[in-house]
Tab-separated table of C-alpha atoms and ligand atoms in Angstrom:
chain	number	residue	atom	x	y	z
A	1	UNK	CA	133.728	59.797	138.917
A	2	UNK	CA	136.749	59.553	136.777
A	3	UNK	CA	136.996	56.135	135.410
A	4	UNK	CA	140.339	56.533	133.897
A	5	UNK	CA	141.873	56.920	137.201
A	6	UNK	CA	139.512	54.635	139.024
A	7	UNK	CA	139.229	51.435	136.879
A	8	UNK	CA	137.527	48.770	139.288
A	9	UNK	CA	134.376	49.585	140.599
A	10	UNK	CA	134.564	50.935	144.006
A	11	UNK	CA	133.108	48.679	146.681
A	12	UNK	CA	131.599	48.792	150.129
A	13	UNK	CA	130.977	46.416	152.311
A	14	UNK	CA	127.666	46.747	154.908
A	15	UNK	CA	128.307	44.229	157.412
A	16	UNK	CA	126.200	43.801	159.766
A	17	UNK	CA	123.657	41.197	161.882
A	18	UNK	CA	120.772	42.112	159.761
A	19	UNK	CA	118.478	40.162	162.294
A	20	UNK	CA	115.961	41.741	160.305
A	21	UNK	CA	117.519	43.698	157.870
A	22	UNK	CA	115.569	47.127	158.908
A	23	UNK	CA	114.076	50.213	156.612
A	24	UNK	CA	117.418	51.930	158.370
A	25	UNK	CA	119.339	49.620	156.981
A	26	UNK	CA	117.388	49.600	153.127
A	27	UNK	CA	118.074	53.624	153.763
A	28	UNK	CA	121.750	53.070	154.104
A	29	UNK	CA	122.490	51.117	150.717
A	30	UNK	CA	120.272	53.187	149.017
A	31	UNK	CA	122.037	56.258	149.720
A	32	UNK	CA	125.479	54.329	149.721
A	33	UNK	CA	124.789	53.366	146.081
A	34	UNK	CA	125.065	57.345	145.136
A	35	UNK	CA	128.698	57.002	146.630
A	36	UNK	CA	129.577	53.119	145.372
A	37	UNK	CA	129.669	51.392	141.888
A	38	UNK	CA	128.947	48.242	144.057
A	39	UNK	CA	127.480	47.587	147.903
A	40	UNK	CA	128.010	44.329	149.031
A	41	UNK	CA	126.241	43.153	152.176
A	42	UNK	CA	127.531	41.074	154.476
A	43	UNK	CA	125.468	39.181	156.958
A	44	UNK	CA	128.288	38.279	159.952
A	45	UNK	CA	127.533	34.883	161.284
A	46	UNK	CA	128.338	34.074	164.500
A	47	UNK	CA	128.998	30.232	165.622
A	48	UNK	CA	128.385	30.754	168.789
A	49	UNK	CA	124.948	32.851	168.326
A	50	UNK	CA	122.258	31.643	166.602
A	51	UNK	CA	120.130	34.701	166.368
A	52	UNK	CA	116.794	35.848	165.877
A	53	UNK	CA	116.034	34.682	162.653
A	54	UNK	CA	117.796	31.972	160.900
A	55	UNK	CA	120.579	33.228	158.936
A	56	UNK	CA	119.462	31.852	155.329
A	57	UNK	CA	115.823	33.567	155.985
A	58	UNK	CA	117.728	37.436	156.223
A	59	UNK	CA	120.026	36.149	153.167
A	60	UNK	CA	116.731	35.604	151.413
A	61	UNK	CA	114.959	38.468	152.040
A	62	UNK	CA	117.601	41.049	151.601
A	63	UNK	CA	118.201	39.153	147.896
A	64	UNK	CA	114.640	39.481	147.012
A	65	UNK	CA	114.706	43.274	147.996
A	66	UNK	CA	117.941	43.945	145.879
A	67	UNK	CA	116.800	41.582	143.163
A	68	UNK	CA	117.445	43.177	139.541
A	69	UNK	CA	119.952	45.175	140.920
A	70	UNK	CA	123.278	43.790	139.989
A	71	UNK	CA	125.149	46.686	141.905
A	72	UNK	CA	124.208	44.802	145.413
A	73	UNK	CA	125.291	41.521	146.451
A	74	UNK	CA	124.437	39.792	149.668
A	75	UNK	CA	126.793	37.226	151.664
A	76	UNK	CA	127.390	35.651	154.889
A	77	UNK	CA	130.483	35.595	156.369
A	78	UNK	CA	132.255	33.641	159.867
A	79	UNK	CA	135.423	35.990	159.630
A	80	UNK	CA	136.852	39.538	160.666
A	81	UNK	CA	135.044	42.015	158.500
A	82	UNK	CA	138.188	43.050	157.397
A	83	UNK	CA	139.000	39.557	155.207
A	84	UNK	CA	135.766	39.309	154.118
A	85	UNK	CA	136.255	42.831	152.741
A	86	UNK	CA	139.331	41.669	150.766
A	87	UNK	CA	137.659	38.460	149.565
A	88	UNK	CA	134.609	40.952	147.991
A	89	UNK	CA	137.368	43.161	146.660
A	90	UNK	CA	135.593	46.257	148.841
A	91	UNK	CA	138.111	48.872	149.684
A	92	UNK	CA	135.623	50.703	151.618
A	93	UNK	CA	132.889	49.869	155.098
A	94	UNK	CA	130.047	51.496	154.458
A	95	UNK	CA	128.088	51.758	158.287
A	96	UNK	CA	125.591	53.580	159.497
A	97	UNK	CA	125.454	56.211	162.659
A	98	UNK	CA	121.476	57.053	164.487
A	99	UNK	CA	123.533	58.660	167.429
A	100	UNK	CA	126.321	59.677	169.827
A	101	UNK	CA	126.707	55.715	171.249
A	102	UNK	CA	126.730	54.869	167.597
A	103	UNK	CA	129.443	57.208	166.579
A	104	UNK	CA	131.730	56.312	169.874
A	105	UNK	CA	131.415	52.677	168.519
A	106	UNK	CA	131.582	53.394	165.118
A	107	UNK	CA	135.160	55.342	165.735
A	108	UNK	CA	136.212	52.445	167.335
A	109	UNK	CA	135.162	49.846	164.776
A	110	UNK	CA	136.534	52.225	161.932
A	111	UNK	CA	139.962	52.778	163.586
A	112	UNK	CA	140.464	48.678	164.628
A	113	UNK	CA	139.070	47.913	160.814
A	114	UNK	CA	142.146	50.831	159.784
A	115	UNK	CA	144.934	49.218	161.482
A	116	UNK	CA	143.961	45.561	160.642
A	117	UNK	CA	144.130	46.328	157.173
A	118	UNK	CA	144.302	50.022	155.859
A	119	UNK	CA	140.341	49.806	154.857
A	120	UNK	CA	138.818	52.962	155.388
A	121	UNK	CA	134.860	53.311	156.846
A	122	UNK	CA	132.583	55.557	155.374
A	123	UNK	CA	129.625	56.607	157.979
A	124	UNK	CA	126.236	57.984	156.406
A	125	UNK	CA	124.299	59.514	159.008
A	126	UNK	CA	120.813	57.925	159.510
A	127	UNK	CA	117.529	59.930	158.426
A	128	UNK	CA	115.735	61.543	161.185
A	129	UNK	CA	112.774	59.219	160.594
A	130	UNK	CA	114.447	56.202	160.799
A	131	UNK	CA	117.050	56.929	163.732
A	132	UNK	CA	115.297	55.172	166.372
A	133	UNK	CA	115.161	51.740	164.217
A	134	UNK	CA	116.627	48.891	164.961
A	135	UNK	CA	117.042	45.227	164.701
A	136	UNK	CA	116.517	44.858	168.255
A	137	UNK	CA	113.873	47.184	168.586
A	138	UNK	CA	111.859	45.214	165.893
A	139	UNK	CA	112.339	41.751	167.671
A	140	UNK	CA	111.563	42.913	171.109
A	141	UNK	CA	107.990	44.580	169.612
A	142	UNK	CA	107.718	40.799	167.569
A	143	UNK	CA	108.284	39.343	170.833
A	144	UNK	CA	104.765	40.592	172.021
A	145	UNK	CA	102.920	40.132	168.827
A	146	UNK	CA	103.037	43.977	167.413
A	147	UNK	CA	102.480	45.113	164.044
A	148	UNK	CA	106.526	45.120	162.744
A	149	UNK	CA	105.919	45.976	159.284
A	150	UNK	CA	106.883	49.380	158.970
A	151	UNK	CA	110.020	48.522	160.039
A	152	UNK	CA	110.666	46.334	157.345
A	153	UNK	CA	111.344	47.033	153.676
A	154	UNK	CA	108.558	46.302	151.487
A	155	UNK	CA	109.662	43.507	148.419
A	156	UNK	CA	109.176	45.130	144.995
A	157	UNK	CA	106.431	43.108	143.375
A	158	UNK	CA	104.749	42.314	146.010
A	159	UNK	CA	101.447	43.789	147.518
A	160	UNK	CA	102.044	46.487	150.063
A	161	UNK	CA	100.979	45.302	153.699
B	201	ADP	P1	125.367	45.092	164.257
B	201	ADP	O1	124.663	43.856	164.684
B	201	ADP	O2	126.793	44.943	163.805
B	201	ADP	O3	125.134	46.303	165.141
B	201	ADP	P2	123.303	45.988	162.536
B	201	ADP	O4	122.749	45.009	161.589
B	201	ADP	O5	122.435	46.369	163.675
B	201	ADP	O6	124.700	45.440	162.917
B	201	ADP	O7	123.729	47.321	161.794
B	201	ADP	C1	124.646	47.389	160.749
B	201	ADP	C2	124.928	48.847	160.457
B	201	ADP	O8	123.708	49.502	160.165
B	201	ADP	C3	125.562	49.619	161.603
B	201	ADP	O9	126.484	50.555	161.080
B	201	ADP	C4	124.396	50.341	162.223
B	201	ADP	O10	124.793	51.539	162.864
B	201	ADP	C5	123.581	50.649	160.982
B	201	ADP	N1	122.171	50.854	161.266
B	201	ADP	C6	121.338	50.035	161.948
B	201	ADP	N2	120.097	50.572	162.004
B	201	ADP	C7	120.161	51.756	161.342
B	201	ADP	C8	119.215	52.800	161.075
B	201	ADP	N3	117.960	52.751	161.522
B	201	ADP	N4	119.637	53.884	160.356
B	201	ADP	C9	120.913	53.960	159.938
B	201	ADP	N5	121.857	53.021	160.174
B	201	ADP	C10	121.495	51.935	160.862
């Protein structure tokens, strides 16, 4: 990248429920951070929905996985995506598409995200293996007791399950 033209660091924004924060999701920023100086991720609280697990618990854990890094940063935020992108200084979404229902929804977050406020979306395609994860996928299994584990990251530092 040419610095002399591009003088901030460039800065995506992940938003998303995170309720867990997935290995999809790990995937995602991992391969984001070849494209960004900076990945910020944004946990979007809802008032109104209380979720699966409690909000601070997913701000926790997604710290302790990015710990050391200082090119991620993890928030909550109660506002459009699009101002909490401008707060974080992120001229970019960075989202994530497994398949077809995800890209229909995707195009439609990415062009309502355009025309609130010029940000553009960038979409990484998910990796075959992890392309049938997901948040809710993980709680319904956890709902009957099965092993989750793989679907979660694993902390650096701590012993493998
Ligand atoms: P939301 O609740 O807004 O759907 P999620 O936390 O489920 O948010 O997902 C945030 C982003 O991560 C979305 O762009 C979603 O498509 C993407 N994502 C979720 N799971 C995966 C996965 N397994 N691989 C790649 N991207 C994923």
């Amino acid at each position: 990248m040419n610095t002399t033209q591009h003088p901030q660091p460039r800065t995506a924004l992940f938003a998303g429920s995170f309720d867990p924060f997935t290995v999809g999701h790990q995937s995602i920023v991992d391969r984001g951070l070849e494209i960004f100086d900076r990945i910020v991720i944004g946990i979007g609280v809802n008032a109104g929905k209380k979720g699966w697990l409690p909000v601070a618990d997913r701000k926790r854990a997604i710290e302790q996985l990015y710990a050391g890094n200082p090119r991620v940063k993890v928030i909550e935020f109660d506002c459009l995506t699009t101002e909490a992108a401008r707060r974080e200084g992120a001229r970019f979404l960075l989202r994530g598409v497994r398949s077809v229902a995800d890209f229909e929804y995707e195009r439609t977050l990415a062009d309502i995200n355009r025309n609130l406020s010029g940000i553009e979306s960038v979409l990484i395609y998910a990796l075959p293996c992890y392309a049938s994860v997901s948040s809710s996928v993980v709680r319904e299994l956890a709902s009957y007791g099965a092993d989750i584990s793989s679907y979660l990251p694993s902390i650096p530092g701590k012993p493998d399950r």
